[in-house]
Amino acid sequence: MLTLPGLIDPHVHTRDPGQTHKEDWDTVTQAALAGGVVLLLAMPNAKPPIFDAETLDLALQNAKQKARCDYAQFLGAGPNNGDWNKNKDLPPRAAGLKMYLDSTFGELRLNDMTLWTPHFQTFPKDLPIVAHSESRSMAAAILFAALYDRPLHIAHISLKEEVLLIKAAKERGVKVTCEVCPHHLFLSSSQSGSGLEGGRSEVRPRLATQEDVDSLWENLDVIDCFATDHAPHTAAEKDSDTPPPGFPGLETILPLFLTAVREKRLSLETLIEKMYLNPKRIFRLPDQPETWVEVDENAAYEIRASEQFTRCGWTPFEGWKVRGRVRRVVLRGKTCFEDGKILAPPGYGKNVRG
Ligand code: DOR
Ligand code: ZN
């Protein structure tokens, strides 16, 4: 039996409020616990988007009633909430600020760079701005971080040019950190015959070439965090004529990486750095005393959507053979998950910015 710290996932879409047929605070935190994640940071592209006091309260009320593991909620950067000096009480109640600079699921999107400036100038510098920014817009976001001398965390990097750019920026002292998702390390755009076709393969950023994937693995030391970007949409939605982008990931991230550790593609120390130590430091998350995850390292099994707690009903890793199963999760002294059963009640989860 292997004991790990309680894992932190800095990038999760709860779908609550507004799209609870896909997921809600209850099911997403069950999926988290089953995956060894005890603290998740929730993205703001809900319905309505979370961007002011009223919508933050709405998300946090739902979380307070339903969440079974710990959490914090991001605020979204919109066109009209850029002056954070007018709303000084809000940022300390949030995980940080999320800026959508490229197109994806939901309404939050800042096209015009003049809209970026007030956010970079006024969002408190002790918390990172997290940017969905791909390729050249990533270069622009990193320039903004340098100009305004503030921390910027790049979400879900997927390309060779991106990891090399972040490496260069870090070497020059820009306060930039980044995360990568399992699907951008274990899947590529040339995957065929894997059952991951059509709408099921849609995700933003898109799956990249094998050369990009290889480059991410080669530059793992540049990457600060592993994050799921758990983005549940139902199997029916994914198979429709208008498939929304996104993959679930909370219940597959740990077995995928433990299998990679077994294959010597990374060390266990690196896994703990990227799934616990670094997200804790970057997002200034508090200690969770008496918290750990027990894993049966040798358990071999196939990933099955039918065994998952997420409401979305599918996984891009269906049938993958992995080693390493979460046996028990203890959060703040309570056994919250054991042998396939969720034991924490709704409401046990705490807002770590509460
Ligand atoms: O594939 C994605 N889905 N990428 C995103 O950035 C958003 C997410 C979602 O919310 O579904
Ligand atoms: Zn996302």
XYZ file of C-alpha atoms and ligand atoms in Angstrom:
366
model
C 0.000 0.000 0.000
C 1.285 3.427 -1.024
C 0.339 6.556 0.936
C 0.115 9.862 -0.912
C -0.852 13.351 0.245
C -4.438 14.388 -0.531
C -4.252 15.493 -4.153
C -5.174 18.963 -5.392
C -6.781 19.553 -8.788
C -6.539 23.221 -9.770
C -8.816 22.930 -12.829
C -12.319 21.452 -12.564
C -15.647 22.329 -14.211
C -18.443 21.556 -11.735
C -21.340 22.629 -14.067
C -23.097 23.944 -10.988
C -24.993 26.276 -11.148
C -26.799 25.828 -14.419
C -25.930 22.539 -16.120
C -26.431 19.986 -13.439
C -27.562 17.332 -15.898
C -23.828 17.085 -16.785
C -22.473 17.230 -13.208
C -23.026 19.080 -9.948
C -21.146 19.835 -6.750
C -22.243 16.489 -5.328
C -21.192 14.232 -8.208
C -18.039 16.177 -9.054
C -16.758 15.894 -5.487
C -17.636 12.190 -5.410
C -15.573 11.763 -8.590
C -12.769 13.766 -6.964
C -12.678 11.601 -3.832
C -12.779 8.400 -5.892
C -9.782 9.766 -7.790
C -7.772 10.707 -4.685
C -8.476 14.441 -5.045
C -9.446 16.143 -1.769
C -9.334 19.764 -2.913
C -10.520 21.125 -6.250
C -10.530 24.588 -7.752
C -13.739 25.240 -9.700
C -13.781 27.105 -12.999
C -16.228 30.010 -13.481
C -17.812 29.134 -16.862
C -21.045 28.036 -15.205
C -24.549 29.237 -16.081
C -24.597 32.059 -15.147
C -20.828 32.674 -15.296
C -19.299 33.387 -11.877
C -17.916 36.920 -12.002
C -19.401 39.082 -9.231
C -20.689 38.914 -5.642
C -24.105 37.601 -6.592
C -22.899 34.790 -8.851
C -20.039 33.861 -6.494
C -22.557 33.551 -3.656
C -24.745 31.351 -5.857
C -21.921 28.921 -6.666
C -20.710 28.858 -3.056
C -24.212 28.220 -1.679
C -24.592 25.200 -3.940
C -21.121 23.993 -3.004
C -21.782 24.434 0.699
C -24.838 22.204 0.526
C -23.464 19.528 -1.777
C -19.655 19.320 -1.790
C -18.081 16.230 -0.230
C -14.458 17.357 -0.591
C -12.769 20.735 -0.137
C -12.862 23.416 -2.783
C -12.461 27.022 -3.870
C -14.243 28.835 -6.702
C -12.594 30.947 -9.414
C -13.978 34.294 -10.538
C -14.207 34.883 -14.284
C -12.702 37.902 -16.043
C -15.427 39.696 -17.969
C -15.601 42.949 -19.926
C -17.165 44.883 -17.033
C -15.534 43.565 -13.851
C -11.935 44.586 -14.601
C -11.594 47.157 -11.811
C -10.989 44.908 -8.805
C -10.235 47.962 -6.656
C -13.991 48.514 -6.653
C -14.591 44.995 -5.360
C -11.743 44.416 -2.941
C -13.645 41.910 -0.829
C -14.201 39.441 -3.686
C -10.732 38.157 -4.702
C -9.844 36.865 -1.203
C -13.033 34.765 -1.347
C -11.973 33.150 -4.636
C -9.391 30.637 -5.862
C -8.105 33.286 -8.278
C -9.157 34.913 -11.544
C -9.742 32.939 -14.745
C -9.326 34.706 -18.089
C -10.574 33.098 -21.285
C -8.482 34.465 -24.145
C -9.335 31.763 -26.687
C -12.639 30.253 -27.679
C -14.052 27.404 -25.653
C -17.227 26.263 -23.894
C -19.357 29.021 -22.298
C -19.758 32.770 -22.556
C -16.678 34.128 -20.793
C -14.266 35.374 -23.428
C -12.093 38.486 -23.640
C -11.184 39.187 -27.238
C -10.025 42.756 -26.997
C -6.625 43.232 -25.309
C -7.741 46.573 -23.843
C -10.093 44.476 -21.693
C -7.173 42.439 -20.326
C -5.299 45.435 -18.931
C -7.454 46.369 -15.906
C -7.535 42.742 -14.733
C -3.735 42.494 -14.922
C -3.398 45.857 -13.182
C -5.868 45.445 -10.342
C -6.388 41.765 -9.472
C -4.418 41.236 -6.225
C -0.909 39.994 -6.930
C -0.893 37.397 -4.166
C -3.257 35.239 -6.242
C -2.560 34.101 -9.791
C -4.507 34.991 -12.881
C -5.166 31.730 -14.707
C -5.289 32.094 -18.473
C -6.880 29.882 -21.069
C -4.493 31.101 -23.752
C -3.167 29.042 -26.606
C -0.196 29.599 -28.882
C 0.182 33.323 -29.743
C -2.384 34.523 -27.240
C -0.267 32.713 -24.643
C 2.727 34.776 -25.759
C 0.603 37.902 -25.340
C -0.576 36.850 -21.863
C 3.012 36.191 -20.773
C 4.000 39.647 -22.007
C 1.196 41.129 -19.884
C 2.475 39.211 -16.824
C 5.953 40.638 -17.457
C 4.691 44.188 -18.050
C 2.511 44.241 -14.949
C 4.913 42.091 -12.913
C 2.349 39.702 -11.562
C 1.854 35.919 -11.322
C 0.177 34.219 -14.264
C -0.725 30.538 -14.422
C -1.235 29.089 -17.899
C -3.972 26.458 -18.024
C -3.705 23.185 -19.959
C -0.652 23.637 -22.177
C -0.607 21.291 -25.157
C 2.003 22.405 -27.720
C 5.770 22.217 -28.073
C 5.909 25.949 -28.877
C 4.019 26.654 -25.642
C 6.231 24.660 -23.302
C 9.340 26.179 -24.914
C 7.915 29.689 -24.569
C 7.129 29.154 -20.875
C 10.611 27.731 -20.334
C 12.168 30.853 -21.857
C 9.892 33.162 -19.846
C 10.742 31.363 -16.581
C 14.470 31.595 -17.359
C 14.059 35.366 -17.648
C 12.250 35.632 -14.328
C 8.694 36.185 -15.543
C 6.258 35.016 -12.843
C 4.647 32.351 -14.984
C 3.600 28.829 -14.010
C 1.642 26.231 -15.966
C -0.274 22.983 -15.894
C -0.777 20.089 -18.286
C -3.721 17.682 -18.488
C -3.435 13.909 -18.719
C -5.211 13.919 -22.092
C -2.503 16.112 -23.599
C 0.178 13.719 -22.318
C -1.502 10.367 -23.025
C -3.520 11.120 -26.199
C -2.625 12.710 -29.518
C -4.444 13.914 -32.625
C -3.263 10.841 -34.512
C -5.003 8.415 -32.139
C -7.120 6.203 -34.341
C -9.146 3.083 -33.771
C -9.218 3.938 -30.064
C -12.951 4.576 -29.925
C -12.171 8.254 -29.437
C -13.620 9.595 -32.656
C -15.862 12.443 -33.768
C -17.432 14.434 -30.967
C -15.836 12.285 -28.297
C -12.388 13.581 -29.289
C -13.414 17.270 -29.107
C -11.537 19.158 -26.409
C -9.999 22.620 -26.062
C -7.081 22.914 -26.474
C -7.371 20.250 -29.164
C -5.371 17.045 -28.911
C -1.972 17.785 -30.458
C 0.557 15.953 -32.605
C 2.840 13.231 -31.305
C 5.731 15.684 -31.617
C 3.938 18.078 -29.276
C 3.135 15.275 -26.841
C 6.784 14.118 -26.854
C 7.937 17.653 -26.208
C 5.666 17.974 -23.143
C 7.122 14.753 -21.701
C 10.686 15.945 -22.456
C 10.032 19.247 -20.703
C 8.121 17.971 -17.666
C 10.473 19.994 -15.436
C 9.019 23.200 -16.949
C 5.468 22.124 -16.028
C 4.357 22.962 -12.488
C 1.073 21.087 -12.121
C -0.983 18.203 -13.417
C -4.627 19.285 -13.709
C -7.578 17.364 -15.066
C -9.585 20.154 -16.748
C -12.416 17.806 -15.762
C -15.032 19.065 -18.255
C -18.017 16.711 -18.142
C -20.544 16.644 -20.977
C -22.943 13.712 -21.321
C -22.173 10.895 -23.744
C -25.328 11.853 -25.712
C -24.091 15.442 -26.033
C -20.652 14.272 -27.159
C -22.249 12.015 -29.796
C -24.616 14.731 -31.085
C -24.191 16.902 -34.200
C -22.925 19.753 -32.035
C -20.527 18.069 -29.603
C -19.292 20.390 -26.845
C -15.542 20.196 -26.142
C -14.282 18.594 -22.952
C -13.290 15.354 -21.201
C -13.975 14.108 -17.685
C -10.731 13.364 -15.840
C -10.971 13.261 -12.052
C -11.213 9.491 -11.761
C -8.499 8.664 -14.289
C -5.665 11.118 -13.554
C -4.042 9.196 -10.708
C -4.078 5.682 -12.219
C -2.741 7.079 -15.509
C 0.177 8.783 -13.774
C 0.838 5.889 -11.385
C 1.050 3.632 -14.426
C 3.505 6.095 -15.991
C 5.545 6.031 -12.751
C 5.660 2.243 -12.976
C 6.859 2.603 -16.590
C 9.550 5.037 -15.354
C 8.237 7.929 -17.426
C 8.303 10.078 -14.291
C 9.147 9.628 -10.621
C 6.749 9.420 -7.704
C 8.394 12.584 -6.310
C 7.512 14.429 -9.530
C 3.922 13.216 -9.282
C 3.635 14.520 -5.690
C 5.217 17.833 -6.689
C 2.769 18.393 -9.529
C -0.379 17.080 -7.863
C 0.135 18.463 -4.364
C 3.125 20.656 -3.522
C 3.083 23.007 -6.515
C -0.677 23.662 -6.747
C -0.704 24.254 -2.969
C 2.069 26.841 -3.265
C 0.895 28.548 -6.473
C -2.697 28.982 -5.291
C -1.760 29.594 -1.617
C -3.919 26.760 -0.372
C -4.036 25.943 3.340
C -2.828 22.760 5.025
C -5.423 20.048 5.332
C -4.380 18.240 8.507
C -4.900 14.479 8.849
C -5.395 14.092 5.105
C -3.989 11.346 2.901
C -4.724 8.853 0.121
C -4.008 5.122 0.283
C -3.352 3.442 -3.036
C -2.960 -0.213 -3.958
C -0.041 0.249 -6.345
C -0.253 -3.235 -7.789
C -3.971 -3.431 -8.507
C -4.335 -3.927 -12.266
C -7.630 -3.106 -13.944
C -9.306 -1.555 -16.981
C -10.819 1.902 -16.829
C -14.618 1.713 -17.125
C -17.014 4.643 -17.350
C -19.672 2.433 -15.772
C -17.647 2.371 -12.536
C -17.230 6.150 -12.304
C -19.028 8.624 -10.061
C -19.076 11.505 -12.564
C -22.553 12.072 -13.988
C -21.337 12.400 -17.573
C -21.278 8.663 -18.227
C -18.167 8.253 -20.383
C -14.378 8.544 -20.374
C -11.856 9.048 -23.188
C -9.770 6.298 -21.522
C -12.402 3.533 -21.693
C -10.724 0.125 -21.617
C -7.225 1.437 -20.829
C -5.224 -0.961 -18.715
C -3.789 0.747 -15.648
C -2.078 -0.168 -12.380
C -2.872 1.620 -9.127
C -6.240 1.882 -7.414
C -7.355 4.365 -4.765
C -8.354 2.304 -1.712
C -9.011 4.912 0.925
C -9.152 8.689 1.167
C -8.934 10.427 4.531
C -9.789 14.129 4.571
C -9.428 16.142 7.779
C -9.524 13.009 9.885
C -12.559 11.412 8.237
C -12.523 8.423 5.888
C -14.356 9.922 2.908
C -13.851 7.092 0.408
C -13.096 3.426 0.947
C -13.140 0.428 -1.399
C -15.369 1.991 -4.016
C -17.760 3.669 -1.567
C -18.200 7.381 -0.912
C -18.458 7.890 2.845
C -18.410 11.696 3.145
C -21.895 13.228 3.148
C -22.878 16.215 1.006
C -21.771 19.355 2.845
C -18.650 17.784 4.379
C -16.477 19.715 1.907
C -15.093 23.052 3.073
C -14.510 26.234 1.141
C -10.783 26.772 1.733
C -11.338 30.517 1.113
C -14.308 30.577 3.466
O -12.538 21.278 -23.697
C -12.814 22.164 -22.902
N -13.966 22.146 -22.204
N -11.973 23.176 -22.753
C -12.283 24.241 -22.010
O -11.477 25.134 -21.903
C -13.610 24.369 -21.368
C -14.169 23.046 -21.127
C -15.621 23.048 -20.730
O -16.003 23.855 -19.883
O -16.364 22.209 -21.233
Zn -11.188 24.153 -18.386
